[in-house]
mmCIF file with all atom_site columns, C-alpha atoms in Angstrom:
data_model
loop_
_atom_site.group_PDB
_atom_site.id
_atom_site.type_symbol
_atom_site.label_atom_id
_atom_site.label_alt_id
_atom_site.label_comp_id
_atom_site.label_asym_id
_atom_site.label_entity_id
_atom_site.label_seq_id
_atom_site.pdbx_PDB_ins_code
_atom_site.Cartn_x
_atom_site.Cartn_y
_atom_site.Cartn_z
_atom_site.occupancy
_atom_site.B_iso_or_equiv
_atom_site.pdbx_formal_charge
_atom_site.auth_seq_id
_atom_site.auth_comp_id
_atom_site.auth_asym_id
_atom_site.auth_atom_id
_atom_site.pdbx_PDB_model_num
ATOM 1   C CA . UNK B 1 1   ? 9.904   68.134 60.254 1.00 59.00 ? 18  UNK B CA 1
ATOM 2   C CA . UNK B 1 2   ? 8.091   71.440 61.052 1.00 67.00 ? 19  UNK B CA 1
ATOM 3   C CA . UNK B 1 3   ? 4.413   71.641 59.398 1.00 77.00 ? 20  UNK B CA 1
ATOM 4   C CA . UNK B 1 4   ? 2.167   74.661 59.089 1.00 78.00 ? 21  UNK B CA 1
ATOM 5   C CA . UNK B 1 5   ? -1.421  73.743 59.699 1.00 80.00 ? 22  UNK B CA 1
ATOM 6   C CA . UNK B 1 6   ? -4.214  76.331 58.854 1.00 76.00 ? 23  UNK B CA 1
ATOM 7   C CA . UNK B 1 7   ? -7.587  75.746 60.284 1.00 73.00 ? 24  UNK B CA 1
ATOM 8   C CA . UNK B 1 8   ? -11.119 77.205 58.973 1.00 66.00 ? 25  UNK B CA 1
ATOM 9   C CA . UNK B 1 9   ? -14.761 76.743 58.805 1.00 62.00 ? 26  UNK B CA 1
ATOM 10  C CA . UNK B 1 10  ? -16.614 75.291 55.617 1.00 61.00 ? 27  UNK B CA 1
ATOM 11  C CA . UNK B 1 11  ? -19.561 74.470 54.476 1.00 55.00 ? 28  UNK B CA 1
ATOM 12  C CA . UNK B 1 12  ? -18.255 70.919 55.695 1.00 57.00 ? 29  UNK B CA 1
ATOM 13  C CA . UNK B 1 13  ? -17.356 71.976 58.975 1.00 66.00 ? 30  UNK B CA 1
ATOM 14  C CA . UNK B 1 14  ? -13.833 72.260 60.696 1.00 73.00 ? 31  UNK B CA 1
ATOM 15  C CA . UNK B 1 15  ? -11.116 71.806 57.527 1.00 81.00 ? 32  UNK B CA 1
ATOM 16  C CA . UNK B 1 16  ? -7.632  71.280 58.326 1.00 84.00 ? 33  UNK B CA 1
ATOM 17  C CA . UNK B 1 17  ? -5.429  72.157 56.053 1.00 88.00 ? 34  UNK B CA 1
ATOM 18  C CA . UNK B 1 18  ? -1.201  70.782 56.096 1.00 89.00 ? 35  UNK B CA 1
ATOM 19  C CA . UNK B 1 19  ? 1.583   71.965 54.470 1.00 90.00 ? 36  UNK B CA 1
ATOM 20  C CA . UNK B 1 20  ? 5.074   70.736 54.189 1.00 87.00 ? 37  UNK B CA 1
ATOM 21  C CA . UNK B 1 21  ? 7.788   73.241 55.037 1.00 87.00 ? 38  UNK B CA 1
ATOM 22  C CA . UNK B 1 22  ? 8.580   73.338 51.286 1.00 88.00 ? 39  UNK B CA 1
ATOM 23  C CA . UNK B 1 23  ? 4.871   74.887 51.421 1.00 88.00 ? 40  UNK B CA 1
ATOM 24  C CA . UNK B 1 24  ? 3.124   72.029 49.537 1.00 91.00 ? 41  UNK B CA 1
ATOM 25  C CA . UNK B 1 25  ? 0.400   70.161 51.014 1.00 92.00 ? 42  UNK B CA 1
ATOM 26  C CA . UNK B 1 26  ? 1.679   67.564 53.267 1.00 90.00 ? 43  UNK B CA 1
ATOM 27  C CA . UNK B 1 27  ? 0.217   64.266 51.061 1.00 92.00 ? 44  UNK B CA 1
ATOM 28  C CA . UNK B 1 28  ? 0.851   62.344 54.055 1.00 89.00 ? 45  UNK B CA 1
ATOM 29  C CA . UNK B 1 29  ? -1.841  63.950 56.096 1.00 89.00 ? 46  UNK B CA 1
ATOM 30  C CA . UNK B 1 30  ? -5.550  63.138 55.584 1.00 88.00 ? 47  UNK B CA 1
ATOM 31  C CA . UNK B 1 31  ? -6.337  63.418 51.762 1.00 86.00 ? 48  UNK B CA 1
ATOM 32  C CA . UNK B 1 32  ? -3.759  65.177 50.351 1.00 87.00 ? 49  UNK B CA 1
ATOM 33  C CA . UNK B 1 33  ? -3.202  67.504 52.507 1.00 86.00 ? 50  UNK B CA 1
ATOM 34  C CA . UNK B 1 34  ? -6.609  68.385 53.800 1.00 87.00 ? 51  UNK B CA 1
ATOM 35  C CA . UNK B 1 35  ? -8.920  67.098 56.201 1.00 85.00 ? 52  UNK B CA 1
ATOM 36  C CA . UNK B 1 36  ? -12.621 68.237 56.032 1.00 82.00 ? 53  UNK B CA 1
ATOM 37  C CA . UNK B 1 37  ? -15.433 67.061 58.682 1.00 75.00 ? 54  UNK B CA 1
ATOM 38  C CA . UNK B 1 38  ? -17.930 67.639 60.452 1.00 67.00 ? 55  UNK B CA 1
ATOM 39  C CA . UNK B 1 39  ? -18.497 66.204 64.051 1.00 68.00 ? 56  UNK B CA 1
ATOM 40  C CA . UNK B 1 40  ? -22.729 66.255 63.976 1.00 67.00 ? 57  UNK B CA 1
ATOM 41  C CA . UNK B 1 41  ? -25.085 68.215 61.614 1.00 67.00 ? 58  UNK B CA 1
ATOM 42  C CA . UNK B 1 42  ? -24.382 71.271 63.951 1.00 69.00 ? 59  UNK B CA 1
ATOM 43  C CA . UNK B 1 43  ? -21.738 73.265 63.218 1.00 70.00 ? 60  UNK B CA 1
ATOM 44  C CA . UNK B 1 44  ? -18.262 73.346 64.115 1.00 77.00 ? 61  UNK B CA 1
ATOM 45  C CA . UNK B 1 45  ? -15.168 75.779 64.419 1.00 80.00 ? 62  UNK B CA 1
ATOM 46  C CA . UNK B 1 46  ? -11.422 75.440 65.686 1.00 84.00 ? 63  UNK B CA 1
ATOM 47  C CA . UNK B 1 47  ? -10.216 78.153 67.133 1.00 87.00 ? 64  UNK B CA 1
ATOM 48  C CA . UNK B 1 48  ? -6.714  76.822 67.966 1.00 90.00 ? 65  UNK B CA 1
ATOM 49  C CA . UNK B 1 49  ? -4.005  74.415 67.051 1.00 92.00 ? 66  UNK B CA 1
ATOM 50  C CA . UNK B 1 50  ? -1.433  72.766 69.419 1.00 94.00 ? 67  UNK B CA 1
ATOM 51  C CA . UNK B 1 51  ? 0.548   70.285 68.631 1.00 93.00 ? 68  UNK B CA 1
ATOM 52  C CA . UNK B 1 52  ? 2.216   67.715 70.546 1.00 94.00 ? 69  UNK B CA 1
ATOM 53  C CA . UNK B 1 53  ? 5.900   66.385 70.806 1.00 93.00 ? 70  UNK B CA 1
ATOM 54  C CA . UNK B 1 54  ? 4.701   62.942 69.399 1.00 93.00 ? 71  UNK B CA 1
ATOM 55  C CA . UNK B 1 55  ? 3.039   64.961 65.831 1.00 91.00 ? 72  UNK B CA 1
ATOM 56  C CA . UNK B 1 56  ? 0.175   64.791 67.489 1.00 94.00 ? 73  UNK B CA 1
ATOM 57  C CA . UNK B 1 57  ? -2.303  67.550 66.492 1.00 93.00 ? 74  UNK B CA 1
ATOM 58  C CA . UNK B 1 58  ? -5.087  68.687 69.066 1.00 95.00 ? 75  UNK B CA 1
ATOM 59  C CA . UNK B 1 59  ? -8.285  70.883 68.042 1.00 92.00 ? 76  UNK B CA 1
ATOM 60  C CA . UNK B 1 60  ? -10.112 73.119 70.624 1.00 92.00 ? 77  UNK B CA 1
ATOM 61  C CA . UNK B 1 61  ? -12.934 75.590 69.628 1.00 89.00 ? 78  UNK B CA 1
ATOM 62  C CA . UNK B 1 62  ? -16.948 75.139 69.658 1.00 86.00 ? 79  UNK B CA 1
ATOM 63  C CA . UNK B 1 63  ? -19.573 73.228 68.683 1.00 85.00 ? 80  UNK B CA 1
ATOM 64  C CA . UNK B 1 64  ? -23.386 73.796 67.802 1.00 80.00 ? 81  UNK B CA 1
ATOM 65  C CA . UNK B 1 65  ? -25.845 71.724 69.922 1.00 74.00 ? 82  UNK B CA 1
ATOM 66  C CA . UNK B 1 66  ? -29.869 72.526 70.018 1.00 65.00 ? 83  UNK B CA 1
ATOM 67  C CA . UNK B 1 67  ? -32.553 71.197 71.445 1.00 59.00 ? 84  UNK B CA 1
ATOM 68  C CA . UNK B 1 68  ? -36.037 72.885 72.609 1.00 59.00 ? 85  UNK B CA 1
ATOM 69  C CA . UNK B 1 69  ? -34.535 74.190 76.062 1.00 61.00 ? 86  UNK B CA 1
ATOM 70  C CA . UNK B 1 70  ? -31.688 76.076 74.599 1.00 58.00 ? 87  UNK B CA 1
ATOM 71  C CA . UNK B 1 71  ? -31.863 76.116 70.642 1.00 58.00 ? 88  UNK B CA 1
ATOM 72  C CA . UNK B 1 72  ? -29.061 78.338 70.111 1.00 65.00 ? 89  UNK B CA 1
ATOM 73  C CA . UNK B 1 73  ? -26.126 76.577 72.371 1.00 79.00 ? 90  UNK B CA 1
ATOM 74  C CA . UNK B 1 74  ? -22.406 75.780 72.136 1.00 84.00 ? 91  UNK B CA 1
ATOM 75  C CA . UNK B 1 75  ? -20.372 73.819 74.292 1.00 86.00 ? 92  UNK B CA 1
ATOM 76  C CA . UNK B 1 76  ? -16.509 73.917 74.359 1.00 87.00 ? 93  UNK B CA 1
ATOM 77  C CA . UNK B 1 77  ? -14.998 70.920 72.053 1.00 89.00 ? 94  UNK B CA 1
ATOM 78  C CA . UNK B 1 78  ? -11.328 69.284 71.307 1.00 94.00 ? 95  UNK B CA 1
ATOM 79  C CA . UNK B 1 79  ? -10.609 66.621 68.342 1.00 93.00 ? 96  UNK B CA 1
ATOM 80  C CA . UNK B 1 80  ? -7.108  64.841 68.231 1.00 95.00 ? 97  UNK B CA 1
ATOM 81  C CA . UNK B 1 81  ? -5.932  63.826 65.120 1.00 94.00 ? 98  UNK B CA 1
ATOM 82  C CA . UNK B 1 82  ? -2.843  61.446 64.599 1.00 94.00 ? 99  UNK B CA 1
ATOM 83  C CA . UNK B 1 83  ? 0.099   62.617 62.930 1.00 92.00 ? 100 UNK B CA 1
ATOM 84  C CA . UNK B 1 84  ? -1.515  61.486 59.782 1.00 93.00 ? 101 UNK B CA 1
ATOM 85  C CA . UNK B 1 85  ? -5.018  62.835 60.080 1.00 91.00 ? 102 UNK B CA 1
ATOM 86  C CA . UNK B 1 86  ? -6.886  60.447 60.902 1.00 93.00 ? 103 UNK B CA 1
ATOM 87  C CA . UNK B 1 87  ? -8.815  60.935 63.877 1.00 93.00 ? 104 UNK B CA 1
ATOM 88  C CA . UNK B 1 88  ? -7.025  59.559 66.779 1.00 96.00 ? 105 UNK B CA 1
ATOM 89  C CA . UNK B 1 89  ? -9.649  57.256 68.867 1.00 96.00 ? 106 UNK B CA 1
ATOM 90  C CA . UNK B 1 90  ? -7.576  56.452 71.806 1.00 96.00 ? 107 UNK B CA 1
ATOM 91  C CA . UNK B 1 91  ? -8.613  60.240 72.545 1.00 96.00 ? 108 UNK B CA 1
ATOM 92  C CA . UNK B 1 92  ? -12.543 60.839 74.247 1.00 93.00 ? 109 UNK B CA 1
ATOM 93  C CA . UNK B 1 93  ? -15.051 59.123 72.254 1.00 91.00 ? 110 UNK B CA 1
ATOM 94  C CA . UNK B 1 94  ? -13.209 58.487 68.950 1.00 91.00 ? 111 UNK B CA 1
ATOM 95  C CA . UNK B 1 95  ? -10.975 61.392 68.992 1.00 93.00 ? 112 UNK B CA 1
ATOM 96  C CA . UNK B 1 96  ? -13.728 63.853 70.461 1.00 92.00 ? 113 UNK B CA 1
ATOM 97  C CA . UNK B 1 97  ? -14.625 65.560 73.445 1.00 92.00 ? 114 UNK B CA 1
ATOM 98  C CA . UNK B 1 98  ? -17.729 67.593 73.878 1.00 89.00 ? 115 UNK B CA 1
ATOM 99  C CA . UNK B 1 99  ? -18.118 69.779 77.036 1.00 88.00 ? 116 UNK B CA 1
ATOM 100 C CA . UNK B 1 100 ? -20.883 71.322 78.005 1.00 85.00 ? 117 UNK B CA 1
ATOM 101 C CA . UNK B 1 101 ? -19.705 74.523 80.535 1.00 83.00 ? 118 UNK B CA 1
ATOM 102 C CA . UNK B 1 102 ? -22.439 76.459 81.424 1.00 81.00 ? 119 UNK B CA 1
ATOM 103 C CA . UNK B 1 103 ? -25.733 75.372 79.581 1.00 77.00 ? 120 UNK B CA 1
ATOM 104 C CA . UNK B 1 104 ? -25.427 77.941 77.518 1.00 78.00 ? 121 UNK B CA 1
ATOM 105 C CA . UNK B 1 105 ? -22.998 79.567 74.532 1.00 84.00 ? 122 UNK B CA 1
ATOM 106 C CA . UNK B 1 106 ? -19.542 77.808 75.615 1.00 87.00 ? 123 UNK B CA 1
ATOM 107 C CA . UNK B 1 107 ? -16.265 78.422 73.862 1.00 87.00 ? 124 UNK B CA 1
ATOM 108 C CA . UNK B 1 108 ? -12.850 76.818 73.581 1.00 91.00 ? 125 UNK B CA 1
ATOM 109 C CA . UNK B 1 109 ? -10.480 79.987 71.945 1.00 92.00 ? 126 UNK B CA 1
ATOM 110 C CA . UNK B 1 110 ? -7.108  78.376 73.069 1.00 95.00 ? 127 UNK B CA 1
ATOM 111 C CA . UNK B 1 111 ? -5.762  75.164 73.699 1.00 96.00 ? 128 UNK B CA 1
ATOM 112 C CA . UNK B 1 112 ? -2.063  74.092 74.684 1.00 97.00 ? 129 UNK B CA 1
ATOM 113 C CA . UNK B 1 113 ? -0.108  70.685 75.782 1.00 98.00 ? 130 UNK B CA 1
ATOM 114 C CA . UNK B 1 114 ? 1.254   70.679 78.890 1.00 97.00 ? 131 UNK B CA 1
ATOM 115 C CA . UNK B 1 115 ? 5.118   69.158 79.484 1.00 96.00 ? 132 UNK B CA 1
ATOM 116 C CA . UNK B 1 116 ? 3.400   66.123 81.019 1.00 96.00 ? 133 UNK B CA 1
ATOM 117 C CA . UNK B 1 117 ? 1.329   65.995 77.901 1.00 95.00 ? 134 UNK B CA 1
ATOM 118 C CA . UNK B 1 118 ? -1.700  67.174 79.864 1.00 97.00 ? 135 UNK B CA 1
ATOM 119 C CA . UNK B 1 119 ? -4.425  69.258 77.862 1.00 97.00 ? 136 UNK B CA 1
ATOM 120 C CA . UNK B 1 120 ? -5.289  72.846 79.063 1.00 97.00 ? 137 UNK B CA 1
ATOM 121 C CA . UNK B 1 121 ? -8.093  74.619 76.488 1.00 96.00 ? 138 UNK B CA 1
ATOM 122 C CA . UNK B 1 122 ? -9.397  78.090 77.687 1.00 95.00 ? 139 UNK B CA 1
ATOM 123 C CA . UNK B 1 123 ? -12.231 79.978 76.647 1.00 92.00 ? 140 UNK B CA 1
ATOM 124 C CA . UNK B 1 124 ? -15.691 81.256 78.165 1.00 89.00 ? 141 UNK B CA 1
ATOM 125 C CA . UNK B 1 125 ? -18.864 79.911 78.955 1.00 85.00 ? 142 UNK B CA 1
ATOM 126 C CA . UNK B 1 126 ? -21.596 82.182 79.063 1.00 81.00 ? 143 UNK B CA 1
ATOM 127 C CA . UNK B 1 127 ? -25.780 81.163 80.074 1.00 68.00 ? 144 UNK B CA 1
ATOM 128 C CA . UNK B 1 128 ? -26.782 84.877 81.149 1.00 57.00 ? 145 UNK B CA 1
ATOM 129 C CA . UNK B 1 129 ? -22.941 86.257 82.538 1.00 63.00 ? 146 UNK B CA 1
ATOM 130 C CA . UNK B 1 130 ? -19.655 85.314 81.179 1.00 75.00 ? 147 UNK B CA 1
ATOM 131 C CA . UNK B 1 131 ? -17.422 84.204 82.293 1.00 82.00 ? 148 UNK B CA 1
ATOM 132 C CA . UNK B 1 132 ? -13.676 83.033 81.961 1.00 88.00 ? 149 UNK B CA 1
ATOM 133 C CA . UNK B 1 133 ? -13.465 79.003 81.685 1.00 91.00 ? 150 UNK B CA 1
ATOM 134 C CA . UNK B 1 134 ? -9.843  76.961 82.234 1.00 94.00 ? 151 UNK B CA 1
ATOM 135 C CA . UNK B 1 135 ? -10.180 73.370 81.819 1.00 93.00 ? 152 UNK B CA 1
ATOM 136 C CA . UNK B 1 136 ? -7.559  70.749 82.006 1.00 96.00 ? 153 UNK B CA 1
ATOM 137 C CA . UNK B 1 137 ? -7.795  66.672 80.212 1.00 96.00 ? 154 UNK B CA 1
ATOM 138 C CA . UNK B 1 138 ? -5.346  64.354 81.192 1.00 96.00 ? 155 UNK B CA 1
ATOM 139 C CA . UNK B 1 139 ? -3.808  63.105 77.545 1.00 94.00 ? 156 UNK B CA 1
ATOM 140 C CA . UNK B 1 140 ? -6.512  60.282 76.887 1.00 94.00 ? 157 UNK B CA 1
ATOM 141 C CA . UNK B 1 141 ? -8.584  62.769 76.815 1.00 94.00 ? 158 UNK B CA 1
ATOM 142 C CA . UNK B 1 142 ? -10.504 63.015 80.451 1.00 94.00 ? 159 UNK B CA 1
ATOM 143 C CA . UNK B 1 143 ? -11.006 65.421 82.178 1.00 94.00 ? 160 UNK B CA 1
ATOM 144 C CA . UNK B 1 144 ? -8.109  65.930 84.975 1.00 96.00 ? 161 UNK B CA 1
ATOM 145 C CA . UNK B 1 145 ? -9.687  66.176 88.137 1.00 94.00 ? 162 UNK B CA 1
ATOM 146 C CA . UNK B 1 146 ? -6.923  67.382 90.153 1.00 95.00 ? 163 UNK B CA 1
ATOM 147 C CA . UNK B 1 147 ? -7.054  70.650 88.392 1.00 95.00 ? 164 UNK B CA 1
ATOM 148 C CA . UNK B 1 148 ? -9.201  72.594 90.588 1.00 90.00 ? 165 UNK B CA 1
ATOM 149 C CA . UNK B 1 149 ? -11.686 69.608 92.002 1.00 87.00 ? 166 UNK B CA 1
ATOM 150 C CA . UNK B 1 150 ? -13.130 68.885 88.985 1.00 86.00 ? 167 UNK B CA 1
ATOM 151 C CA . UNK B 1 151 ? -10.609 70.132 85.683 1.00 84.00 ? 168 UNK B CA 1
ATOM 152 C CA . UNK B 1 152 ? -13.049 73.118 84.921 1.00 83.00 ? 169 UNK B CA 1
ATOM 153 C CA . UNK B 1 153 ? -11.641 76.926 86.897 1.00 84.00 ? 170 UNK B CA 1
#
């Protein structure tokens, strides 16, 4: 059954929100419908959806990290959630992976499973260029190192 799945940012972070194609919330998924969290006390945002031909649905966008050598930093991030929103923990470190690209603002804008159920996110990291940043996970979640040497182009 096809679902539409809106994503947006909250006071609680990265809320999911699934509806039925009837256009109710899917009760099935999360609470009622919606799932609401928020992966540290830094903010979090999704910037895209994919899901995968098991139900599946992956998360890619950024997350806030600070500390005193960069205060104001983001590094690319992807969640997995099982079919029925809970987080799926056979994916990174229970159901999240946090990638630091270039030290500085990093991005995840677009995300997309592969036929082989590969992971390919793309987005930009930027310290003091930008630039363009392609990386590929294998579908636990690591990062596939045959994808140019190391999974980050």
């Amino acid at each position: 059954m096809k679902k539409l799945i809106l994503s947006f940012v909250s006071a609680f972070g990265c809320v999911l929100l699934v509806f039925s194609q009837a256009g109710e919330f899917d009760l099935g998924f999360a609470t009622n419908g919606i799932y609401a969290s928020q992966i540290t006390d830094m903010p979090d945002e999704a910037k895209a959806i994919a899901i995968q031909p098991d139900g599946k649905i992956v998360t890619s966008g950024y997350i806030g990290r600070s500390g005193p050598e960069n205060p104001s930093a983001e590094d690319f991030y992807l969640r997995r959630f099982n079919a029925d929103g809970s987080p799926d923990l056979t994916f990174g470190i229970d159901g999240i992976i946090i990638q630091d690209v270039s030290g500085g603002l990093d991005a995840s804008w677009d995300v997309e499973i592969q036929p082989d159920g590969k992971i390919v996110a793309a987005g930009f990291g930027w310290q003091s260029w930008e630039r363009a940043v392609v990386m590929r996970f294998n579908s636990d979640g690591s990062i596939d190192s045959t994808f140019s040497g190391d999974g980050i182009a």
